[in-house]
Tab-separated table of C-alpha atoms and ligand atoms in Angstrom:
chain	number	residue	atom	x	y	z
A	237	MET	CA	0.000	0.000	0.000
A	238	ASP	CA	1.235	3.493	-0.833
A	239	TYR	CA	0.922	5.584	2.351
A	240	ARG	CA	1.140	8.827	0.347
A	241	LYS	CA	-2.337	8.275	-1.107
A	242	PRO	CA	-5.781	8.510	0.540
A	243	VAL	CA	-7.174	5.095	1.385
A	244	THR	CA	-10.452	3.506	2.407
A	245	PHE	CA	-10.851	-0.160	3.230
A	246	GLY	CA	-12.464	-2.020	0.328
A	247	GLU	CA	-11.441	0.504	-2.304
A	248	ASN	CA	-7.780	-0.211	-2.904
A	249	TRP	CA	-7.799	-3.969	-3.465
A	250	SER	CA	-10.254	-6.309	-5.070
A	251	PRO	CA	-12.325	-8.072	-2.399
A	252	SER	CA	-10.840	-11.422	-3.408
A	253	ARG	CA	-7.420	-10.289	-2.145
A	254	TYR	CA	-8.915	-9.822	1.303
A	255	GLN	CA	-10.152	-13.413	1.372
A	256	VAL	CA	-6.723	-14.761	2.266
A	257	LEU	CA	-6.306	-12.451	5.269
A	258	PRO	CA	-7.961	-14.275	8.205
A	259	TYR	CA	-7.582	-11.531	10.790
A	260	PHE	CA	-10.416	-9.334	9.465
A	261	ALA	CA	-13.132	-11.611	10.816
A	262	VAL	CA	-11.425	-11.877	14.209
A	263	GLU	CA	-10.764	-8.147	14.578
A	264	ARG	CA	-14.322	-7.295	13.522
A	265	ALA	CA	-15.780	-9.454	16.286
A	266	ILE	CA	-13.533	-7.728	18.839
A	267	VAL	CA	-14.054	-4.181	17.587
A	268	GLN	CA	-17.840	-4.638	17.739
A	269	ARG	CA	-17.876	-5.973	21.299
A	270	PRO	CA	-19.913	-3.677	23.577
A	271	ASP	CA	-16.958	-3.294	25.973
A	272	VAL	CA	-14.714	-2.066	23.146
A	273	GLN	CA	-15.340	1.623	22.557
A	274	ARG	CA	-11.994	3.410	22.928
A	275	ILE	CA	-9.658	2.289	20.136
A	276	LEU	CA	-6.131	3.413	19.284
A	277	ASP	CA	-4.603	2.576	15.897
A	278	LEU	CA	-0.887	2.816	16.710
A	279	GLY	CA	1.133	3.562	13.575
A	280	CYS	CA	-1.995	4.370	11.592
A	281	ALA	CA	-0.190	5.719	8.469
A	282	ASN	CA	-2.903	6.916	6.041
A	283	GLY	CA	-5.721	5.392	8.083
A	284	TRP	CA	-6.631	2.156	6.303
A	285	ASN	CA	-7.449	0.381	9.561
A	286	MET	CA	-9.277	3.412	10.948
A	287	SER	CA	-11.484	3.452	7.862
A	288	ARG	CA	-12.315	-0.211	8.444
A	289	PHE	CA	-13.167	0.348	12.108
A	290	GLY	CA	-15.487	3.140	10.954
A	291	GLN	CA	-17.230	0.613	8.691
A	292	TYR	CA	-17.609	-1.646	11.747
A	293	GLY	CA	-19.344	1.258	13.508
A	294	ARG	CA	-16.504	2.352	15.809
A	295	ALA	CA	-14.508	5.570	15.978
A	296	SER	CA	-10.771	5.272	16.575
A	297	VAL	CA	-7.828	7.543	17.298
A	298	GLY	CA	-4.847	7.331	14.954
A	299	LEU	CA	-1.257	7.914	15.991
A	300	ASP	CA	1.851	8.031	13.809
A	301	VAL	CA	5.210	9.776	13.562
A	302	VAL	CA	4.807	10.935	9.930
A	303	MET	CA	2.742	14.101	9.522
A	304	GLU	CA	1.931	13.596	5.827
A	305	ARG	CA	0.336	10.218	6.591
A	306	LEU	CA	-1.618	11.662	9.512
A	307	GLN	CA	-3.050	14.362	7.223
A	308	LEU	CA	-4.604	11.545	5.160
A	309	ALA	CA	-5.683	9.466	8.176
A	310	ARG	CA	-7.573	12.516	9.495
A	311	ALA	CA	-10.336	11.673	6.987
A	312	HIS	CA	-11.166	8.660	9.175
A	313	GLY	CA	-11.002	10.115	12.681
A	314	PRO	CA	-8.942	12.189	15.132
A	315	VAL	CA	-5.162	11.784	14.810
A	316	LEU	CA	-2.103	12.576	16.864
A	317	ALA	CA	1.577	12.957	15.973
A	318	ALA	CA	3.479	10.980	18.598
A	319	SER	CA	5.657	7.910	19.010
A	320	GLY	CA	4.524	4.479	20.101
A	321	LEU	CA	7.556	4.536	22.402
A	322	ALA	CA	6.011	7.287	24.576
A	323	LEU	CA	2.243	7.316	24.222
A	324	PRO	CA	0.737	10.673	25.200
A	325	PHE	CA	-2.235	9.114	27.023
A	326	ALA	CA	-3.167	8.486	30.649
A	327	ASP	CA	-3.039	4.948	32.052
A	328	GLN	CA	-5.961	2.708	30.992
A	329	SER	CA	-7.157	5.083	28.239
A	330	PHE	CA	-8.102	2.377	25.724
A	331	ASP	CA	-10.124	-0.836	25.407
A	332	LEU	CA	-8.283	-1.895	22.254
A	333	ILE	CA	-4.891	-0.967	20.857
A	334	TYR	CA	-4.420	-2.089	17.288
A	335	ILE	CA	-0.913	-2.396	15.842
A	336	GLN	CA	-0.492	-3.588	12.287
A	337	HIS	CA	2.975	-3.912	10.749
A	338	VAL	CA	4.448	-1.248	13.031
A	339	LEU	CA	6.433	-3.112	15.702
A	340	HIS	CA	9.107	-4.213	13.227
A	341	HIS	CA	9.850	-0.512	12.572
A	342	ILE	CA	9.607	0.819	16.092
A	343	GLY	CA	13.058	-0.049	17.460
A	344	ASP	CA	12.539	-0.681	21.158
A	345	VAL	CA	9.785	-3.327	21.097
A	346	THR	CA	9.888	-3.893	24.877
A	347	GLN	CA	9.381	-0.193	25.609
A	348	SER	CA	6.545	0.025	23.101
A	349	LEU	CA	4.715	-2.994	24.561
A	350	HIS	CA	5.193	-1.517	28.035
A	351	GLU	CA	3.500	1.677	26.844
A	352	VAL	CA	0.690	-0.278	25.163
A	353	ARG	CA	0.023	-2.241	28.334
A	354	ARG	CA	0.029	0.954	30.439
A	355	CYS	CA	-2.569	2.579	28.162
A	356	LEU	CA	-4.880	-0.460	28.018
A	357	ARG	CA	-7.461	-0.984	30.709
A	358	PRO	CA	-7.139	-4.276	32.619
A	359	GLY	CA	-8.600	-6.902	30.289
A	360	GLY	CA	-8.084	-4.594	27.319
A	361	VAL	CA	-6.975	-6.108	24.014
A	362	LEU	CA	-3.808	-5.703	21.989
A	363	PHE	CA	-4.500	-6.771	18.397
A	364	LEU	CA	-1.164	-7.266	16.711
A	365	VAL	CA	-0.600	-7.998	13.026
A	366	GLU	CA	3.009	-8.609	12.064
A	367	THR	CA	5.396	-9.820	9.409
A	368	VAL	CA	7.592	-12.744	10.433
A	369	GLU	CA	10.814	-14.130	9.067
A	370	ASP	CA	9.737	-17.752	9.351
A	371	SER	CA	9.277	-17.303	5.614
A	372	PRO	CA	12.591	-17.600	3.726
A	373	LEU	CA	11.151	-15.325	1.053
A	374	ILE	CA	10.561	-12.476	3.440
A	375	ARG	CA	13.934	-13.068	5.080
A	376	TRP	CA	15.713	-12.659	1.749
A	377	GLY	CA	13.424	-9.800	0.733
A	378	ARG	CA	14.351	-7.862	3.824
A	379	ARG	CA	18.050	-8.422	3.317
A	380	LEU	CA	17.642	-6.966	-0.186
A	381	TYR	CA	15.262	-4.165	0.893
A	382	PRO	CA	15.916	-3.220	4.542
A	383	LYS	CA	13.350	-0.394	4.251
A	384	TRP	CA	9.626	-0.334	3.452
A	385	MET	CA	8.272	2.922	2.004
A	386	GLY	CA	11.430	4.582	3.372
A	387	ASP	CA	10.949	3.244	6.919
A	388	GLU	CA	13.755	1.181	8.486
A	389	ILE	CA	12.907	-2.411	9.407
A	390	ASN	CA	14.458	-3.076	12.807
A	391	ALA	CA	13.039	-6.332	14.179
A	392	PRO	CA	13.358	-9.731	12.507
A	393	PHE	CA	10.480	-11.437	14.347
A	394	THR	CA	9.552	-15.098	14.257
A	395	PHE	CA	6.046	-16.325	15.065
A	396	ALA	CA	7.128	-18.219	18.203
A	397	GLY	CA	9.585	-15.530	19.293
A	398	LEU	CA	6.984	-12.770	19.080
A	399	ARG	CA	4.546	-14.820	21.129
A	400	GLN	CA	7.224	-15.103	23.818
A	401	THR	CA	7.925	-11.361	23.606
A	402	LEU	CA	4.231	-10.670	24.272
A	403	ALA	CA	4.212	-13.040	27.244
A	404	ASP	CA	7.390	-11.424	28.631
A	405	ALA	CA	5.651	-8.033	28.384
A	406	GLY	CA	2.801	-9.340	30.555
A	407	PHE	CA	0.212	-10.125	27.876
A	408	GLN	CA	-1.846	-13.292	27.703
A	409	VAL	CA	-2.109	-14.500	24.123
A	410	GLN	CA	-5.664	-15.693	23.496
A	411	GLU	CA	-5.449	-16.355	19.798
A	412	ALA	CA	-2.611	-16.466	17.289
A	413	GLN	CA	-2.357	-17.550	13.698
A	414	GLN	CA	0.208	-17.580	10.900
A	415	TYR	CA	-1.053	-16.964	7.361
A	416	SER	CA	0.041	-16.114	3.807
A	417	VAL	CA	2.891	-18.028	2.238
A	418	LEU	CA	3.153	-15.990	-0.961
A	419	PHE	CA	0.582	-13.256	-0.386
A	420	TRP	CA	3.076	-10.515	0.402
A	421	VAL	CA	4.660	-11.066	-3.040
A	422	TRP	CA	1.480	-11.081	-5.144
A	423	GLU	CA	0.133	-8.257	-2.964
A	424	ILE	CA	2.861	-6.004	-4.323
A	425	PHE	CA	2.994	-6.934	-8.021
A	426	PRO	CA	-0.530	-5.884	-9.041
A	427	ASP	CA	0.345	-2.347	-7.900
A	428	GLN	CA	3.194	-2.315	-10.447
A	429	ALA	CA	1.285	-4.223	-13.139
A	430	PRO	CA	-2.464	-3.564	-12.730
A	431	LEU	CA	-3.314	-6.340	-15.198
A	432	MET	CA	-2.206	-8.832	-12.558
A	433	GLU	CA	-5.193	-7.795	-10.466
A	434	LYS	CA	-7.271	-9.942	-12.822
A	435	LEU	CA	-5.238	-12.977	-11.735
A	436	THR	CA	-6.079	-12.432	-8.075
A	437	PRO	CA	-8.691	-15.217	-7.823
A	438	LEU	CA	-6.059	-17.630	-9.119
A	439	PHE	CA	-3.529	-16.473	-6.516
A	440	VAL	CA	-6.135	-16.814	-3.784
A	441	LYS	CA	-6.587	-20.483	-4.696
A	442	LEU	CA	-2.828	-21.035	-4.843
A	443	GLU	CA	-2.355	-19.298	-1.494
A	444	ARG	CA	-4.934	-21.557	0.142
A	445	LEU	CA	-3.229	-24.652	-1.233
A	446	LEU	CA	0.217	-23.507	-0.085
A	447	LEU	CA	-1.121	-22.720	3.375
A	448	ARG	CA	-2.273	-26.284	3.802
A	449	MET	CA	1.276	-27.509	3.213
A	450	TRP	CA	3.508	-24.701	4.484
A	451	ARG	CA	1.699	-22.628	7.074
A	452	LYS	CA	4.811	-22.550	9.232
A	453	TYR	CA	6.632	-20.675	6.427
A	454	SER	CA	4.014	-17.943	6.356
A	455	ALA	CA	5.153	-14.353	6.183
A	456	HIS	CA	2.367	-12.878	8.326
A	457	CYS	CA	0.712	-13.541	11.637
A	458	PHE	CA	-1.705	-11.991	14.077
A	459	TYR	CA	-2.151	-12.183	17.842
A	460	VAL	CA	-5.018	-11.311	20.120
A	461	ALA	CA	-3.396	-10.583	23.481
A	462	VAL	CA	-5.062	-9.457	26.669
A	463	SER	CA	-3.544	-7.033	29.122
B	1351	SAM	C1	4.167	-0.422	7.484
B	1351	SAM	S1	3.335	0.975	8.089
B	1351	SAM	C2	1.780	0.281	8.654
B	1351	SAM	C3	0.667	1.263	8.639
B	1351	SAM	C4	-0.676	0.765	9.116
B	1351	SAM	N1	-0.625	0.282	10.462
B	1351	SAM	C5	-1.226	-0.282	8.183
B	1351	SAM	O1	-1.216	-1.440	8.519
B	1351	SAM	O2	-1.687	0.077	7.088
B	1351	SAM	C6	4.147	1.382	9.591
B	1351	SAM	C7	3.729	2.715	10.187
B	1351	SAM	O3	4.304	2.816	11.498
B	1351	SAM	C8	4.720	4.132	11.698
B	1351	SAM	N2	5.737	4.183	12.766
B	1351	SAM	C9	7.041	3.869	12.709
B	1351	SAM	N3	7.629	4.088	13.896
B	1351	SAM	C10	6.669	4.564	14.725
B	1351	SAM	C11	6.657	4.981	16.070
B	1351	SAM	N4	7.766	4.987	16.818
B	1351	SAM	N5	5.485	5.406	16.611
B	1351	SAM	C12	4.353	5.425	15.857
B	1351	SAM	N6	4.310	5.040	14.567
B	1351	SAM	C13	5.456	4.620	14.004
B	1351	SAM	C14	5.263	4.557	10.335
B	1351	SAM	O4	5.320	5.955	10.208
B	1351	SAM	C15	4.252	3.904	9.403
B	1351	SAM	O5	3.204	4.774	9.078
């Protein structure tokens, strides 16, 4: 996704691309829980997740360190320029803190998780979506391209290692899943060659087949962790 452009969930990719991302159904159920009202999207960029939460019927606050991205995210709710390493909120300010593909940029993961836990109410939820280097493809990709959209990649997570990191930070992992063996590759190409978008249904089928055989080599994962 190009963070320099406005974005709304459902408008940038064909719906079939979303079918291989299992976390949408899980996050939707959490976001719509009656006890989940105060939501922070940490590292919101241009507000893709915020737009989705709006479609689920919830407002959210976006936070990022890049002003240009926040200007775009503002279309989907209130935003704040600040770092996830020092959250400018009182203790227990949120019911849900959502972090998608941000922790691998942030540098001090322990400090960030400490801040997240401080700002969640007891029993509040951290929803974490991450990229993991269990996949040899993503490992090599990151050696070749140590930046994504100009942002340094600082943490080579593994699925098991990240689970341990969450436990060490005091979170209880309630649900975790690895997904997408090749998705991150065919996610990128259609943006360069729009004709490939037509092949998406084929890739979806291939992705499902590969997952059955090689889930442990997946490049993505998500965790639902309780404070
Ligand atoms: C790969 S993007 C993900 C954006 C968004 N969460 C999504 O999934 O579409 C990572 C975002 O994290 C932000 N970021 C990096 N370091 C940060 C920090 N210390 N505090 C807050 N945001 C940060 C970057 O500016 C960038 O917008």
